Amino acid sequence: MRPQVRPPETLPEGGAALAERPATVPSPPGPHLLDVSMFWGPTGGVRRVLTTKQMLFTRQGWRHTLMAPGVVGHERIDCGGVRLPASGGYRAVLRRQHAARLIEQARPDIVEAADPYTLAWSVLDASHRLGVPSVAFCHSNLPALAARWAAGPTGGQTRRAALAARVAGRYLARLYARFDLVLAPSHGMAKQLREWGVPRVAQQALGVDTTVFTPSAADPAWRWCLEQKLQLPAGTRVLVYSGRFAAEKNLQVLADAVGLLGPRYALLAIGSGPLPPRGPGVHLLPPEADSRRLARLLASCNAYVHAGDQETFGLGVLEAMACGTPVVGSSAGGVGELVSGAGHGVDGLRAADWACAIEASVEGPPSVATGLALRRARAHDWGRIFEQLSQRYIALLRRHALTAMQAQQLVHGVPAAWLPEATPCPTAAAAAAVVSMQR
């Protein structure tokens, strides 16, 4: 008998509120989903997504296991790793076969890789030996990251950067072609994957808990206390960013824009990482592990700002939109898709352009974009996103089960229904569990 699934440890950032709801459930009869990722640090969108998935799938009768470097708790597997300098707490997993054996020992019905590095190859190795389907979720734009690294501190478009992007794109195409399904959170990322030659790509957005991230989370009294604590003058326009302090977030652009706007503006940067923004009017706050407190902060500020131009989605942007907070974001990448028509999009990384957009957002009259942003965020409620995601997994399990039984029929030369019980099909059993859950 499987042990009873208990709620995991307190969820970081966006997933914390879901963990606060009653979670006592019997042993899950449904399929066993294993999420695997090296993107596990003190903060970050991928960590929030994975912990939220664990809570949601467990509540719906699935068994969910999470494997990542340094995880602790029930239904969690620590696969070890070497700390990456200047990464904000991430660890690189180097032992491919060791990680694959850990996956095999967990005996999942379906496995998902959330990064394109060693663990992705471990997922492929283990899923092949187990005879179960494999999924890859593209949480990062590897070619863009490679180009930024190759360009060096000066940045810009160089031959070296272009070559690095092409090599990374070919690597992703070779890796992701081996997966049964590849998910991308934005239309642009899905389009890029297809252009790189990746087959079986589907767009799958991420979600937000709209019962927590809501305009009603605003708290004027709490904001006044915060202003007193930070010694902000009365009437200060408070901007907020939440997430990792990493190079691709372009946080110094935001700090420079605040410097141009003068003492009437302040930037609250919530998170951790190797490259925090610096400058007058910039205040650094630690990662917020409680999503209700995070929602209160987002809803109580004048605007949310995000200059990341390589994002595959933009979870912090979506949370701010759900709070009714005006958003000023990069017009590129996943952030650009979210803010298009629902916020102020900024082209490029000139601090003066960002200062103008921030001022227009904060000082201008109320915009119809705020209402559109609210509707867009509510369309991404985790309840809806869970239904989409679970249906993708169920369809994949059924297709894989059918393919496996057809293969057995070819090998044995008899109809699959006549095969003896000695030739079981793991995904067929998982598909049967899905059917029993839906009755």
Short mmCIF file of C-alpha atoms in Angstrom, two decimals:
data_model
loop_
_atom_site.label_atom_id
_atom_site.label_comp_id
_atom_site.label_asym_id
_atom_site.label_seq_id
_atom_site.Cartn_x
_atom_site.Cartn_y
_atom_site.Cartn_z
CA MET A 1 0.00 0.00 0.00
CA ARG A 2 1.31 3.44 -0.85
CA PRO A 3 2.01 5.77 2.07
CA GLN A 4 -0.44 8.60 2.60
CA VAL A 5 0.61 11.73 0.72
CA ARG A 6 1.14 14.61 3.09
CA PRO A 7 1.38 18.23 1.98
CA PRO A 8 4.98 19.21 1.14
CA GLU A 9 7.04 21.76 3.01
CA THR A 10 5.87 25.39 3.01
CA LEU A 11 5.84 26.45 -0.58
CA PRO A 12 8.09 29.29 -1.69
CA GLU A 13 6.64 32.50 -3.06
CA GLY A 14 3.70 31.95 -5.41
CA GLY A 15 2.82 28.48 -4.17
CA ALA A 16 2.61 29.16 -0.45
CA ALA A 17 -1.08 30.04 -0.25
CA LEU A 18 -2.13 26.81 -1.91
CA ALA A 19 -0.27 24.93 0.80
CA GLU A 20 -2.32 26.66 3.48
CA ARG A 21 -5.56 24.99 2.36
CA PRO A 22 -6.62 21.66 3.92
CA ALA A 23 -4.79 18.84 2.16
CA THR A 24 -5.68 15.56 3.86
CA VAL A 25 -6.33 13.04 1.10
CA PRO A 26 -6.22 9.24 0.88
CA SER A 27 -3.43 7.47 -0.93
CA PRO A 28 -3.70 8.62 -4.55
CA PRO A 29 -5.03 6.03 -7.02
CA GLY A 30 -3.97 8.06 -10.03
CA PRO A 31 -0.80 8.14 -12.13
CA HIS A 32 2.59 8.98 -10.67
CA LEU A 33 4.10 12.20 -12.09
CA LEU A 34 7.77 12.92 -11.41
CA ASP A 35 9.06 16.48 -11.99
CA VAL A 36 12.85 16.81 -12.33
CA SER A 37 14.81 20.08 -12.34
CA MET A 38 18.15 21.63 -11.38
CA PHE A 39 16.38 25.03 -11.11
CA TRP A 40 15.98 24.87 -7.34
CA GLY A 41 17.22 27.81 -5.31
CA PRO A 42 16.03 30.14 -2.57
CA THR A 43 13.74 31.88 -5.06
CA GLY A 44 12.69 31.72 -8.69
CA GLY A 45 9.66 31.05 -10.85
CA VAL A 46 10.47 27.40 -11.63
CA ARG A 47 10.59 26.50 -7.93
CA ARG A 48 7.20 28.14 -7.39
CA VAL A 49 5.71 26.32 -10.38
CA LEU A 50 7.00 22.92 -9.30
CA THR A 51 5.84 23.21 -5.70
CA THR A 52 2.44 24.46 -6.83
CA LYS A 53 2.15 21.53 -9.25
CA GLN A 54 2.96 19.10 -6.45
CA MET A 55 0.17 20.51 -4.32
CA LEU A 56 -2.42 20.63 -7.11
CA PHE A 57 -1.77 17.17 -8.53
CA THR A 58 -1.73 15.59 -5.07
CA ARG A 59 -5.06 17.19 -4.27
CA GLN A 60 -6.56 15.73 -7.44
CA GLY A 61 -5.60 12.15 -6.61
CA TRP A 62 -2.32 11.88 -8.51
CA ARG A 63 0.93 10.88 -6.90
CA HIS A 64 3.55 13.59 -7.45
CA THR A 65 7.27 13.41 -6.73
CA LEU A 66 9.79 16.22 -7.11
CA MET A 67 13.49 15.58 -7.75
CA ALA A 68 15.99 18.45 -7.56
CA PRO A 69 19.31 19.28 -5.90
CA GLY A 70 18.85 20.00 -2.20
CA VAL A 71 15.10 19.31 -1.87
CA VAL A 72 13.79 17.91 1.39
CA GLY A 73 10.44 16.54 2.46
CA HIS A 74 7.89 13.88 1.62
CA GLU A 75 7.80 12.76 -2.05
CA ARG A 76 11.00 14.70 -2.74
CA ILE A 77 14.31 13.28 -3.97
CA ASP A 78 17.63 15.09 -3.53
CA CYS A 79 19.78 14.25 -6.55
CA GLY A 80 22.83 16.18 -5.31
CA GLY A 81 24.88 18.65 -7.31
CA VAL A 82 27.74 21.13 -7.33
CA ARG A 83 27.01 24.74 -6.46
CA LEU A 84 27.19 27.06 -9.45
CA PRO A 85 28.98 30.33 -8.69
CA ALA A 86 27.01 33.53 -9.38
CA SER A 87 23.83 31.55 -10.05
CA GLY A 88 21.74 32.57 -7.06
CA GLY A 89 21.89 29.18 -5.36
CA TYR A 90 21.50 26.73 -8.25
CA ARG A 91 23.47 23.48 -8.34
CA ALA A 92 24.74 21.66 -11.42
CA VAL A 93 23.98 17.93 -11.53
CA LEU A 94 26.93 16.10 -13.09
CA ARG A 95 26.18 12.40 -12.54
CA ARG A 96 23.75 11.53 -15.32
CA GLN A 97 23.41 7.81 -14.60
CA HIS A 98 23.10 8.32 -10.84
CA ALA A 99 20.16 10.68 -11.42
CA ALA A 100 18.65 8.23 -13.91
CA ARG A 101 18.80 5.44 -11.33
CA LEU A 102 17.03 7.64 -8.78
CA ILE A 103 14.25 8.25 -11.31
CA GLU A 104 13.95 4.53 -12.04
CA GLN A 105 13.76 3.72 -8.33
CA ALA A 106 10.81 6.13 -7.98
CA ARG A 107 8.98 4.18 -10.75
CA PRO A 108 6.90 7.07 -12.14
CA ASP A 109 4.27 6.70 -14.86
CA ILE A 110 5.36 9.94 -16.56
CA VAL A 111 8.48 12.10 -16.11
CA GLU A 112 8.97 15.80 -16.86
CA ALA A 113 12.32 17.59 -17.19
CA ALA A 114 12.29 21.29 -16.32
CA ASP A 115 15.81 22.11 -17.53
CA PRO A 116 17.83 21.21 -20.65
CA TYR A 117 21.01 20.05 -18.95
CA THR A 118 22.25 16.79 -17.41
CA LEU A 119 18.96 15.96 -15.72
CA ALA A 120 17.11 16.12 -19.02
CA TRP A 121 19.33 13.34 -20.36
CA SER A 122 18.79 11.41 -17.12
CA VAL A 123 15.03 11.69 -17.69
CA LEU A 124 15.42 10.29 -21.21
CA ASP A 125 17.60 7.40 -20.00
CA ALA A 126 15.24 6.45 -17.18
CA SER A 127 11.97 6.87 -19.10
CA HIS A 128 13.31 4.69 -21.92
CA ARG A 129 14.28 1.90 -19.53
CA LEU A 130 10.99 2.18 -17.62
CA GLY A 131 8.90 2.33 -20.78
CA VAL A 132 7.08 5.52 -19.72
CA PRO A 133 6.53 8.81 -21.57
CA SER A 134 8.87 11.78 -21.13
CA VAL A 135 7.99 15.49 -21.18
CA ALA A 136 10.27 18.52 -21.36
CA PHE A 137 9.16 21.96 -20.19
CA CYS A 138 11.16 24.84 -21.68
CA HIS A 139 11.52 27.23 -18.73
CA SER A 140 14.60 29.04 -20.07
CA ASN A 141 15.76 30.44 -23.39
CA LEU A 142 19.11 28.65 -23.64
CA PRO A 143 20.24 30.19 -26.98
CA ALA A 144 19.61 33.72 -25.64
CA LEU A 145 21.48 32.91 -22.43
CA ALA A 146 24.37 31.46 -24.43
CA ALA A 147 24.53 34.55 -26.61
CA ARG A 148 24.60 36.83 -23.56
CA TRP A 149 27.40 34.77 -22.02
CA ALA A 150 29.43 34.74 -25.25
CA ALA A 151 29.04 38.49 -25.78
CA GLY A 152 30.77 39.17 -22.48
CA PRO A 153 30.36 42.24 -20.26
CA THR A 154 30.11 44.60 -23.24
CA GLY A 155 26.99 42.83 -24.53
CA GLY A 156 25.66 43.53 -27.98
CA GLN A 157 25.32 41.42 -31.11
CA THR A 158 28.69 39.85 -31.98
CA ARG A 159 29.72 36.97 -34.22
CA ARG A 160 30.69 35.02 -31.16
CA ALA A 161 27.28 35.61 -29.59
CA ALA A 162 25.46 34.60 -32.79
CA LEU A 163 27.54 31.42 -33.03
CA ALA A 164 26.79 30.55 -29.40
CA ALA A 165 23.06 31.01 -30.00
CA ARG A 166 23.13 28.75 -33.08
CA VAL A 167 25.06 26.01 -31.27
CA ALA A 168 22.66 26.17 -28.31
CA GLY A 169 19.66 26.02 -30.66
CA ARG A 170 21.03 22.91 -32.38
CA TYR A 171 21.70 21.33 -28.98
CA LEU A 172 18.10 21.95 -27.88
CA ALA A 173 16.75 20.51 -31.12
CA ARG A 174 18.85 17.35 -30.65
CA LEU A 175 17.81 17.00 -27.00
CA TYR A 176 14.11 17.84 -27.25
CA ALA A 177 13.57 15.69 -30.35
CA ARG A 178 13.93 12.67 -28.04
CA PHE A 179 11.02 13.68 -25.78
CA ASP A 180 7.43 12.56 -26.31
CA LEU A 181 6.15 16.09 -25.65
CA VAL A 182 7.79 19.51 -25.32
CA LEU A 183 5.91 22.31 -23.55
CA ALA A 184 6.67 26.03 -23.82
CA PRO A 185 4.92 28.67 -21.69
CA SER A 186 4.66 31.37 -24.36
CA HIS A 187 3.73 31.56 -28.02
CA GLY A 188 7.12 33.06 -28.93
CA MET A 189 9.08 30.30 -27.19
CA ALA A 190 6.98 27.59 -28.83
CA LYS A 191 7.53 29.22 -32.22
CA GLN A 192 11.28 29.38 -31.67
CA LEU A 193 11.44 25.72 -30.69
CA ARG A 194 9.63 24.73 -33.88
CA GLU A 195 11.97 26.92 -35.95
CA TRP A 196 14.94 25.13 -34.37
CA GLY A 197 13.46 21.86 -35.60
CA VAL A 198 11.95 20.56 -32.34
CA PRO A 199 8.94 18.29 -32.99
CA ARG A 200 5.89 17.70 -30.79
CA VAL A 201 5.85 21.21 -29.29
CA ALA A 202 2.78 22.62 -27.51
CA GLN A 203 2.22 25.95 -25.79
CA GLN A 204 1.29 25.59 -22.14
CA ALA A 205 0.94 28.73 -20.02
CA LEU A 206 1.70 28.88 -16.32
CA GLY A 207 -0.75 29.99 -13.64
CA VAL A 208 -1.51 32.27 -10.71
CA ASP A 209 -3.66 31.77 -7.62
CA THR A 210 -6.26 34.50 -8.21
CA THR A 211 -7.87 33.93 -4.80
CA VAL A 212 -4.65 35.28 -3.25
CA PHE A 213 -3.24 37.58 -5.91
CA THR A 214 -6.16 39.99 -6.13
CA PRO A 215 -6.70 43.78 -5.91
CA SER A 216 -8.30 43.26 -2.49
CA ALA A 217 -4.85 42.26 -1.17
CA ALA A 218 -3.86 45.95 -1.10
CA ASP A 219 -3.37 47.30 2.43
CA PRO A 220 -2.91 51.11 2.78
CA ALA A 221 -2.06 50.84 6.49
CA TRP A 222 0.64 48.26 5.80
CA ARG A 223 2.03 50.44 3.00
CA TRP A 224 2.24 53.42 5.37
CA CYS A 225 4.22 51.28 7.82
CA LEU A 226 6.55 50.18 5.03
CA GLU A 227 7.15 53.79 3.99
CA GLN A 228 8.02 54.68 7.58
CA LYS A 229 10.39 51.73 7.88
CA LEU A 230 12.20 52.63 4.65
CA GLN A 231 12.05 56.36 5.49
CA LEU A 232 10.30 57.19 2.24
CA PRO A 233 8.87 60.71 1.92
CA ALA A 234 5.10 61.06 1.76
CA GLY A 235 3.81 60.67 -1.78
CA THR A 236 6.70 58.49 -2.95
CA ARG A 237 5.82 56.36 -5.99
CA VAL A 238 6.80 52.84 -5.01
CA LEU A 239 7.82 50.43 -7.77
CA VAL A 240 8.36 46.72 -7.18
CA TYR A 241 10.22 43.83 -8.80
CA SER A 242 10.11 40.22 -7.54
CA GLY A 243 12.36 37.37 -8.64
CA ARG A 244 15.97 36.37 -9.01
CA PHE A 245 18.73 38.97 -9.19
CA ALA A 246 20.36 37.63 -12.37
CA ALA A 247 22.05 39.21 -15.37
CA GLU A 248 19.23 38.39 -17.79
CA LYS A 249 16.75 40.33 -15.60
CA ASN A 250 18.50 43.65 -16.48
CA LEU A 251 17.80 45.00 -13.01
CA GLN A 252 20.35 47.78 -13.21
CA VAL A 253 18.31 49.34 -16.02
CA LEU A 254 15.43 49.68 -13.54
CA ALA A 255 17.74 51.16 -10.90
CA ASP A 256 19.10 53.68 -13.40
CA ALA A 257 15.57 54.63 -14.47
CA VAL A 258 14.62 55.30 -10.85
CA GLY A 259 17.73 57.43 -10.52
CA LEU A 260 16.59 59.51 -13.51
CA LEU A 261 13.10 59.90 -12.06
CA GLY A 262 14.47 61.36 -8.84
CA PRO A 263 13.61 61.11 -5.15
CA ARG A 264 9.85 60.89 -5.70
CA TYR A 265 10.37 57.29 -6.86
CA ALA A 266 11.63 54.19 -5.05
CA LEU A 267 12.26 50.62 -6.25
CA LEU A 268 11.65 47.61 -4.01
CA ALA A 269 13.61 44.61 -5.34
CA ILE A 270 12.36 41.41 -3.68
CA GLY A 271 14.51 38.32 -4.16
CA SER A 272 18.10 37.15 -4.11
CA GLY A 273 20.93 36.48 -6.51
CA PRO A 274 24.38 37.58 -7.62
CA LEU A 275 23.43 40.86 -9.36
CA PRO A 276 21.06 42.98 -7.26
CA PRO A 277 20.21 46.47 -8.53
CA ARG A 278 22.13 49.33 -6.93
CA GLY A 279 21.50 53.04 -6.75
CA PRO A 280 19.64 55.83 -5.00
CA GLY A 281 16.06 54.94 -4.23
CA VAL A 282 16.69 51.17 -4.50
CA HIS A 283 15.71 49.01 -1.53
CA LEU A 284 16.55 45.30 -1.41
CA LEU A 285 14.16 42.94 0.37
CA PRO A 286 14.63 39.18 0.91
CA PRO A 287 12.55 36.60 -0.98
CA GLU A 288 8.99 36.43 0.32
CA ALA A 289 8.01 32.84 1.09
CA ASP A 290 4.39 33.61 1.95
CA SER A 291 2.30 34.36 -1.11
CA ARG A 292 -0.33 36.30 0.85
CA ARG A 293 2.32 38.71 2.07
CA LEU A 294 3.77 38.88 -1.44
CA ALA A 295 0.32 39.65 -2.87
CA ARG A 296 -0.18 42.39 -0.27
CA LEU A 297 3.11 43.95 -1.30
CA LEU A 298 2.40 43.76 -5.04
CA ALA A 299 -1.13 45.12 -4.68
CA SER A 300 0.02 47.99 -2.44
CA CYS A 301 2.67 49.38 -4.82
CA ASN A 302 2.19 51.90 -7.61
CA ALA A 303 3.63 49.75 -10.40
CA TYR A 304 5.42 46.47 -11.09
CA VAL A 305 8.54 46.63 -13.28
CA HIS A 306 10.38 43.87 -15.15
CA ALA A 307 13.14 44.54 -17.69
CA GLY A 308 13.93 40.89 -18.52
CA ASP A 309 13.97 40.51 -22.30
CA GLN A 310 14.74 36.77 -22.37
CA GLU A 311 11.89 35.46 -20.22
CA THR A 312 9.94 32.45 -21.44
CA PHE A 313 6.92 33.60 -19.42
CA GLY A 314 7.08 36.07 -16.50
CA LEU A 315 5.34 34.65 -13.43
CA GLY A 316 5.93 37.78 -11.32
CA VAL A 317 4.32 39.91 -14.02
CA LEU A 318 1.23 37.70 -14.03
CA GLU A 319 0.95 37.90 -10.23
CA ALA A 320 1.13 41.71 -10.36
CA MET A 321 -1.53 41.82 -13.08
CA ALA A 322 -3.81 39.66 -10.93
CA CYS A 323 -3.35 42.21 -8.13
CA GLY A 324 -4.50 45.05 -10.40
CA THR A 325 -1.06 46.69 -10.21
CA PRO A 326 0.02 48.50 -13.40
CA VAL A 327 2.92 46.71 -15.11
CA VAL A 328 5.83 48.21 -17.02
CA GLY A 329 7.72 45.41 -18.73
CA SER A 330 9.98 44.53 -21.59
CA SER A 331 8.16 44.24 -24.89
CA ALA A 332 10.33 41.22 -25.75
CA GLY A 333 9.90 37.56 -24.84
CA GLY A 334 7.29 36.11 -22.53
CA VAL A 335 6.95 39.35 -20.55
CA GLY A 336 6.10 41.18 -23.77
CA GLU A 337 3.31 38.72 -24.53
CA LEU A 338 1.78 39.19 -21.09
CA VAL A 339 1.89 43.01 -21.06
CA SER A 340 0.83 43.51 -24.70
CA GLY A 341 -2.28 45.68 -24.50
CA ALA A 342 -2.44 45.15 -20.74
CA GLY A 343 0.50 47.27 -19.58
CA HIS A 344 3.35 49.48 -20.74
CA GLY A 345 5.81 47.63 -22.97
CA VAL A 346 9.30 49.08 -23.40
CA ASP A 347 11.61 48.38 -26.33
CA GLY A 348 15.28 48.04 -25.55
CA LEU A 349 17.24 48.75 -22.40
CA ARG A 350 17.74 52.53 -22.36
CA ALA A 351 17.13 53.79 -18.82
CA ALA A 352 15.59 57.01 -20.18
CA ASP A 353 12.94 55.03 -22.11
CA TRP A 354 12.12 53.05 -18.98
CA ALA A 355 11.86 56.21 -16.92
CA CYS A 356 9.37 57.70 -19.40
CA ALA A 357 7.25 54.53 -19.44
CA ILE A 358 7.24 54.28 -15.64
CA GLU A 359 6.22 57.91 -15.27
CA ALA A 360 3.42 57.52 -17.83
CA SER A 361 2.13 54.44 -16.03
CA VAL A 362 2.21 55.94 -12.54
CA GLU A 363 1.31 59.58 -13.19
CA GLY A 364 -1.20 59.10 -16.00
CA PRO A 365 -4.95 58.60 -15.63
CA PRO A 366 -6.35 55.14 -14.89
CA SER A 367 -6.03 52.97 -17.97
CA VAL A 368 -8.38 50.42 -19.50
CA ALA A 369 -5.27 48.23 -19.69
CA THR A 370 -5.64 47.47 -15.99
CA GLY A 371 -9.02 45.82 -16.57
CA LEU A 372 -7.60 43.81 -19.45
CA ALA A 373 -4.67 42.78 -17.26
CA LEU A 374 -7.05 41.53 -14.58
CA ARG A 375 -9.06 39.50 -17.09
CA ARG A 376 -5.87 38.07 -18.61
CA ALA A 377 -4.57 37.05 -15.18
CA ARG A 378 -7.86 35.43 -14.21
CA ALA A 379 -7.76 33.42 -17.43
CA HIS A 380 -4.47 32.02 -16.07
CA ASP A 381 -5.90 30.91 -12.73
CA TRP A 382 -4.12 27.77 -11.55
CA GLY A 383 -7.42 25.86 -11.56
CA ARG A 384 -7.75 26.32 -15.33
CA ILE A 385 -4.06 25.74 -15.96
CA PHE A 386 -4.14 22.51 -13.96
CA GLU A 387 -7.00 21.20 -16.10
CA GLN A 388 -5.06 21.99 -19.29
CA LEU A 389 -1.86 20.42 -18.01
CA SER A 390 -3.46 17.29 -16.57
CA GLN A 391 -5.36 16.67 -19.82
CA ARG A 392 -2.08 16.87 -21.74
CA TYR A 393 -0.54 14.26 -19.44
CA ILE A 394 -3.60 12.01 -19.66
CA ALA A 395 -3.63 12.17 -23.47
CA LEU A 396 0.10 11.38 -23.55
CA LEU A 397 -0.33 8.43 -21.19
CA ARG A 398 -3.11 7.01 -23.38
CA ARG A 399 -1.15 7.46 -26.61
CA HIS A 400 1.94 5.92 -25.07
CA ALA A 401 -0.06 2.97 -23.69
CA LEU A 402 -1.59 2.32 -27.10
CA THR A 403 1.80 2.52 -28.82
CA ALA A 404 3.34 0.14 -26.27
CA MET A 405 0.58 -2.43 -26.71
CA GLN A 406 0.83 -2.20 -30.49
CA ALA A 407 4.59 -2.77 -30.26
CA GLN A 408 4.04 -5.84 -28.12
CA GLN A 409 1.53 -7.11 -30.67
CA LEU A 410 4.14 -6.81 -33.43
CA VAL A 411 6.81 -8.55 -31.36
CA HIS A 412 4.58 -11.45 -30.31
CA GLY A 413 2.61 -11.69 -33.55
CA VAL A 414 -0.72 -11.85 -31.70
CA PRO A 415 -3.40 -9.29 -30.86
CA ALA A 416 -2.51 -7.20 -27.81
CA ALA A 417 -5.61 -8.46 -25.96
CA TRP A 418 -4.21 -12.01 -26.15
CA LEU A 419 -0.87 -11.12 -24.58
CA PRO A 420 -0.13 -12.91 -21.30
CA GLU A 421 0.01 -11.04 -18.02
CA ALA A 422 3.76 -11.58 -17.98
CA THR A 423 4.18 -8.69 -20.44
CA PRO A 424 2.71 -5.74 -18.52
CA CYS A 425 2.58 -2.22 -19.94
CA PRO A 426 3.33 0.46 -17.28
CA THR A 427 1.60 3.28 -19.13
CA ALA A 428 -1.43 1.11 -19.78
CA ALA A 429 -1.82 0.69 -16.02
CA ALA A 430 -1.43 4.45 -15.57
CA ALA A 431 -4.01 5.13 -18.27
CA ALA A 432 -6.40 2.74 -16.55
CA ALA A 433 -5.87 4.65 -13.31
CA VAL A 434 -6.77 7.87 -15.14
CA VAL A 435 -10.03 6.32 -16.38
CA SER A 436 -10.94 5.18 -12.86
CA MET A 437 -10.28 8.72 -11.53
CA GLN A 438 -12.63 10.23 -14.12
CA ARG A 439 -15.60 7.98 -13.35
#
